Tab-separated table of N, CA and C in Angstrom:
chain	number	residue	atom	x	y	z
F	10	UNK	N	34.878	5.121	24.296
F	10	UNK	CA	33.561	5.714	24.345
F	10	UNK	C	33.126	6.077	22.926
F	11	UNK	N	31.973	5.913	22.421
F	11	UNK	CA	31.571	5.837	21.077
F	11	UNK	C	31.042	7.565	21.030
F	12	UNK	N	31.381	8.067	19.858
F	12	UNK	CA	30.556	9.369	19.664
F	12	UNK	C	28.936	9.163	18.903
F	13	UNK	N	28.235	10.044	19.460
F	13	UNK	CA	27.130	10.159	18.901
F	13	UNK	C	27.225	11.251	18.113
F	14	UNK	N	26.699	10.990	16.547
F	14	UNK	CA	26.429	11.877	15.255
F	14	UNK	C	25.023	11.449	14.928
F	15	UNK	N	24.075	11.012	15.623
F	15	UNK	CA	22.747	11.448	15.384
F	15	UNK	C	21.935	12.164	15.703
F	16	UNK	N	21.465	12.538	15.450
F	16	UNK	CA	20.215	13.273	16.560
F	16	UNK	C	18.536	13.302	15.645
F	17	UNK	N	17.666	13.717	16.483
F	17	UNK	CA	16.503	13.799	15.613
F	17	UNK	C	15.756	15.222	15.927
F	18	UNK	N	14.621	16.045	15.363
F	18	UNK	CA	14.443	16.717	15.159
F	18	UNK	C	12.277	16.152	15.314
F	19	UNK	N	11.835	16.536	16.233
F	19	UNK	CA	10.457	15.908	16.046
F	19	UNK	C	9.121	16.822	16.263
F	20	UNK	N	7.807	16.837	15.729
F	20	UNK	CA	6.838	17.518	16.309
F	20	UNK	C	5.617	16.472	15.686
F	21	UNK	N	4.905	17.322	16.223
F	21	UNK	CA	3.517	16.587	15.712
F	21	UNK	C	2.500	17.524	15.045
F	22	UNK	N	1.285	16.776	14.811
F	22	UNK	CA	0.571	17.882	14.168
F	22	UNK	C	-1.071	17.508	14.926
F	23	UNK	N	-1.822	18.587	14.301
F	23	UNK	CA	-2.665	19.309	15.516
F	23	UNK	C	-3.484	18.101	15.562
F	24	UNK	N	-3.415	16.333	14.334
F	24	UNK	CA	-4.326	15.058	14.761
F	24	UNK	C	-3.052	14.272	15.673
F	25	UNK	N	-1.999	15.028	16.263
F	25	UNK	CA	-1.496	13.782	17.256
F	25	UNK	C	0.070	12.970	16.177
F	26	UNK	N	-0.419	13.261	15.557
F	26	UNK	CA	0.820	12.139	14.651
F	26	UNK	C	2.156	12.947	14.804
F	27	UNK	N	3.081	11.766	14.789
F	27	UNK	CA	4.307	12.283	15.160
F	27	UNK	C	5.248	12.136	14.118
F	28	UNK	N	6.335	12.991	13.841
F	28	UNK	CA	7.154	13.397	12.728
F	28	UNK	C	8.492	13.518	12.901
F	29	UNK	N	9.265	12.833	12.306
F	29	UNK	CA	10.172	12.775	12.746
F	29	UNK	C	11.465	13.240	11.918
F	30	UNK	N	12.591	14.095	11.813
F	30	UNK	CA	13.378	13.932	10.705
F	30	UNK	C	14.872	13.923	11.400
F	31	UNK	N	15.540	13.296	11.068
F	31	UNK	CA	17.143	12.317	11.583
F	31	UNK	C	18.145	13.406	11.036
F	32	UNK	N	18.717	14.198	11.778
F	32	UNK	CA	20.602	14.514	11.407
F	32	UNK	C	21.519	13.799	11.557
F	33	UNK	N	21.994	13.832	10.786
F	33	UNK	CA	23.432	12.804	10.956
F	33	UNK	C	24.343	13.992	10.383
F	34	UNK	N	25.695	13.571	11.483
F	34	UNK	CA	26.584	14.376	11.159
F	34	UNK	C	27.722	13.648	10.231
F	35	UNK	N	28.533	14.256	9.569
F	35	UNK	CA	29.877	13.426	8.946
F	35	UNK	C	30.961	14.517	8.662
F	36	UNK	N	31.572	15.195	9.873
F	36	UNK	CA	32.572	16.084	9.758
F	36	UNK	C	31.830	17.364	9.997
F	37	UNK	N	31.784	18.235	9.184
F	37	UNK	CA	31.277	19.505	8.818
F	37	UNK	C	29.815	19.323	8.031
F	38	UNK	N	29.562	18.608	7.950
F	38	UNK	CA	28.301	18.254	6.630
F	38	UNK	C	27.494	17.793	7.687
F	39	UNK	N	26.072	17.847	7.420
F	39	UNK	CA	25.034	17.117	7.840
F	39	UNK	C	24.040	16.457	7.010
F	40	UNK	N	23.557	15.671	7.406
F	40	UNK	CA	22.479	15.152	6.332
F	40	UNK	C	21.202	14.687	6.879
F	41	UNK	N	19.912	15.902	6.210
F	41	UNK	CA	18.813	15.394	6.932
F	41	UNK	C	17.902	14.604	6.361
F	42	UNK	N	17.285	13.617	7.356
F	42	UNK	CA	16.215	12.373	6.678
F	42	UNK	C	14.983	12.224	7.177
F	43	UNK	N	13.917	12.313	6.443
F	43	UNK	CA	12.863	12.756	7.205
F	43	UNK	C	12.065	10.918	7.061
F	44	UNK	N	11.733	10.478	8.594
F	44	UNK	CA	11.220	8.900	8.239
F	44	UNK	C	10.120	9.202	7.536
F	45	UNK	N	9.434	10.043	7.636
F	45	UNK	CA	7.661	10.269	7.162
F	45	UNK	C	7.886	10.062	5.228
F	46	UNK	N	8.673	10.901	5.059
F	46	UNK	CA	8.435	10.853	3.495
F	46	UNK	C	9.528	10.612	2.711
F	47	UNK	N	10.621	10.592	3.204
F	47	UNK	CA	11.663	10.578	3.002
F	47	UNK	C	12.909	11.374	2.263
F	48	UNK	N	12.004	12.601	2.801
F	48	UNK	CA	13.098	13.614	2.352
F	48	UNK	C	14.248	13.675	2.568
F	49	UNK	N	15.033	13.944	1.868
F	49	UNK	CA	17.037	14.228	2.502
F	49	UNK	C	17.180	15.464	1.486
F	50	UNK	N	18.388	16.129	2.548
F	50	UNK	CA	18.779	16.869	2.256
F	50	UNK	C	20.566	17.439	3.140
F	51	UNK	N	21.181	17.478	2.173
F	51	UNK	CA	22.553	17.739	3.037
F	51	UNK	C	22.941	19.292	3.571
F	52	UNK	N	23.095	19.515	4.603
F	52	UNK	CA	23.192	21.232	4.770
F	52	UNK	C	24.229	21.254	5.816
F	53	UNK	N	25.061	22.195	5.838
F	53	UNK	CA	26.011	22.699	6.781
F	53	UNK	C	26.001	23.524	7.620
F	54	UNK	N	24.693	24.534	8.006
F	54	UNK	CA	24.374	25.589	8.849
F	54	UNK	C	22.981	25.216	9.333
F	55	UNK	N	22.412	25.494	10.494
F	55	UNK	CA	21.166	25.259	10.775
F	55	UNK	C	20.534	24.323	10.721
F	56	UNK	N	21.288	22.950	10.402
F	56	UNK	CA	20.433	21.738	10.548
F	56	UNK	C	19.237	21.627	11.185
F	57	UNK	N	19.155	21.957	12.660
F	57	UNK	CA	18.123	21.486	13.424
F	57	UNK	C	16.563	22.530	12.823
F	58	UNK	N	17.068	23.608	12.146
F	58	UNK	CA	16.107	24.806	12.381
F	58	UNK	C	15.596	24.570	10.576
F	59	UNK	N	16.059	23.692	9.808
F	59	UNK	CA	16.197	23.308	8.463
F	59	UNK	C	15.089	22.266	8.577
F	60	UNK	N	15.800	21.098	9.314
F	60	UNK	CA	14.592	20.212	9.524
F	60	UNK	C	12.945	20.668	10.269
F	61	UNK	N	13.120	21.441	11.340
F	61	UNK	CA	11.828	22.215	11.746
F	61	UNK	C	11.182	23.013	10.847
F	62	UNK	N	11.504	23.306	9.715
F	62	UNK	CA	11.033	23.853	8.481
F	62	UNK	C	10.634	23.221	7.489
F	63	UNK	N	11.185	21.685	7.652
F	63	UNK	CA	10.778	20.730	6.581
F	63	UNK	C	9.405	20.227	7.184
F	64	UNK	N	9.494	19.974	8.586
F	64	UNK	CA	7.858	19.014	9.254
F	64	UNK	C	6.995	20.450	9.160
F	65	UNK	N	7.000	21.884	9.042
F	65	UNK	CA	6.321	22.299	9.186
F	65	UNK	C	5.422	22.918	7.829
F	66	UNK	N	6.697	22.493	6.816
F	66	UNK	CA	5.803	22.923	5.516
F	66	UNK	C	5.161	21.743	4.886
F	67	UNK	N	6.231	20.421	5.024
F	67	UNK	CA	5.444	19.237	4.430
F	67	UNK	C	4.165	18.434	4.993
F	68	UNK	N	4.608	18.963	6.236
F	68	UNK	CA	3.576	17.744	7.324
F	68	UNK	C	2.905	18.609	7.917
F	69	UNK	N	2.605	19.944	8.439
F	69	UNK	CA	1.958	20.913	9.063
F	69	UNK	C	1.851	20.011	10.451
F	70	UNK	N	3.163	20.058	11.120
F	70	UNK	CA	3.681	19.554	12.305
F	70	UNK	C	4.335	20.096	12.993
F	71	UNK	N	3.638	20.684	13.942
F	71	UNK	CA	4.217	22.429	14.632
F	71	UNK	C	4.407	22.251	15.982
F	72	UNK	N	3.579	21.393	16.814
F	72	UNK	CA	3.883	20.773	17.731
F	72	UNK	C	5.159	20.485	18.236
F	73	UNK	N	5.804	21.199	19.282
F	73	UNK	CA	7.145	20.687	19.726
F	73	UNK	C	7.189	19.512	20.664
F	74	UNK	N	7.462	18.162	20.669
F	74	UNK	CA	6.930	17.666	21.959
F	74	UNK	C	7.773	17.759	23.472
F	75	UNK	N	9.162	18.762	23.078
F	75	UNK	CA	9.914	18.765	24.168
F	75	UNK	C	9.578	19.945	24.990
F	76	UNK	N	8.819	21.025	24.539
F	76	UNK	CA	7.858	22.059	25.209
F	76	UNK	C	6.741	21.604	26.059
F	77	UNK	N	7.360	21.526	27.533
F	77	UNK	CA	6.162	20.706	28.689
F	77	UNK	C	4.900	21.265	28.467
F	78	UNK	N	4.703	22.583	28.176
F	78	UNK	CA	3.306	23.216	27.585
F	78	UNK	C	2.549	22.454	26.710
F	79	UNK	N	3.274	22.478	25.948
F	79	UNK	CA	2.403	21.402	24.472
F	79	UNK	C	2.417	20.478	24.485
F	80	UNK	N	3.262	19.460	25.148
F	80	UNK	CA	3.089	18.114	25.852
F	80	UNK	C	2.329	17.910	26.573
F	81	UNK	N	1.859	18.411	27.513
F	81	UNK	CA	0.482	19.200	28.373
F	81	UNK	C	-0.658	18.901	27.803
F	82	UNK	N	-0.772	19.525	26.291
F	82	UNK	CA	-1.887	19.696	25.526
F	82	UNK	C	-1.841	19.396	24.632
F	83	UNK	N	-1.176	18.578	24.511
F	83	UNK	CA	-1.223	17.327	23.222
F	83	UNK	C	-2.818	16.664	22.964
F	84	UNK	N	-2.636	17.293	21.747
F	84	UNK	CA	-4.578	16.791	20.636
F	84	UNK	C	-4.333	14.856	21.288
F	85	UNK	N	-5.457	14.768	21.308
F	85	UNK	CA	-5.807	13.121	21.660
F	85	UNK	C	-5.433	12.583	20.260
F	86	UNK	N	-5.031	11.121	20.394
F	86	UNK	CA	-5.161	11.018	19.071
F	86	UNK	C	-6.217	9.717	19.345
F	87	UNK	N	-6.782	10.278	17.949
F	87	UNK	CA	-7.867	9.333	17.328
F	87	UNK	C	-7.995	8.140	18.014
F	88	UNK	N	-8.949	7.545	18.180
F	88	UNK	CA	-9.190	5.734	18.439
F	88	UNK	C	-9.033	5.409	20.031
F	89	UNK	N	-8.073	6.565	20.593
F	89	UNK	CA	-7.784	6.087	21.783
F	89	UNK	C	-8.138	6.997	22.886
């Protein structure tokens, strides 16, 4: 059985766009990668709450989409 050491970390922002930033684990270390801009950064405590701090200062992406509330009321996006 294969282990999983990824995970992702995602929100959106108030035009709909979605944000995404990747943990990867390697022992004790983590390393976060953000697809949007490509931030990294390696941290050992708080990964998930590290990356929710990165979409919310770089990308003003506050939107949780795993909160059925705000999934609910997800901004339209544009065009469609």
């Amino acid at each position: 059985m294969s282990r999983i050491d990824t995970s992702k970390v995602s929100r959106w922002d108030l035009h709909g766009r979605e944000y995404v930033v990747r943990v990867q684990r390697t022992g004790a270390q983590r390393t976060l990668r953000c697809d949007t801009c490509g931030w990294r950064r390696g941290v050992r405590f708080l990964p998930w709450l590290k990356a929710q701090e990165h979409l919310t200062q770089a990308h003003q992406a506050t939107v949780d989409p795993s909160n059925r509330r705000a999934s609910a009321t997800r901004p339209p996006v544009p065009g469609h």
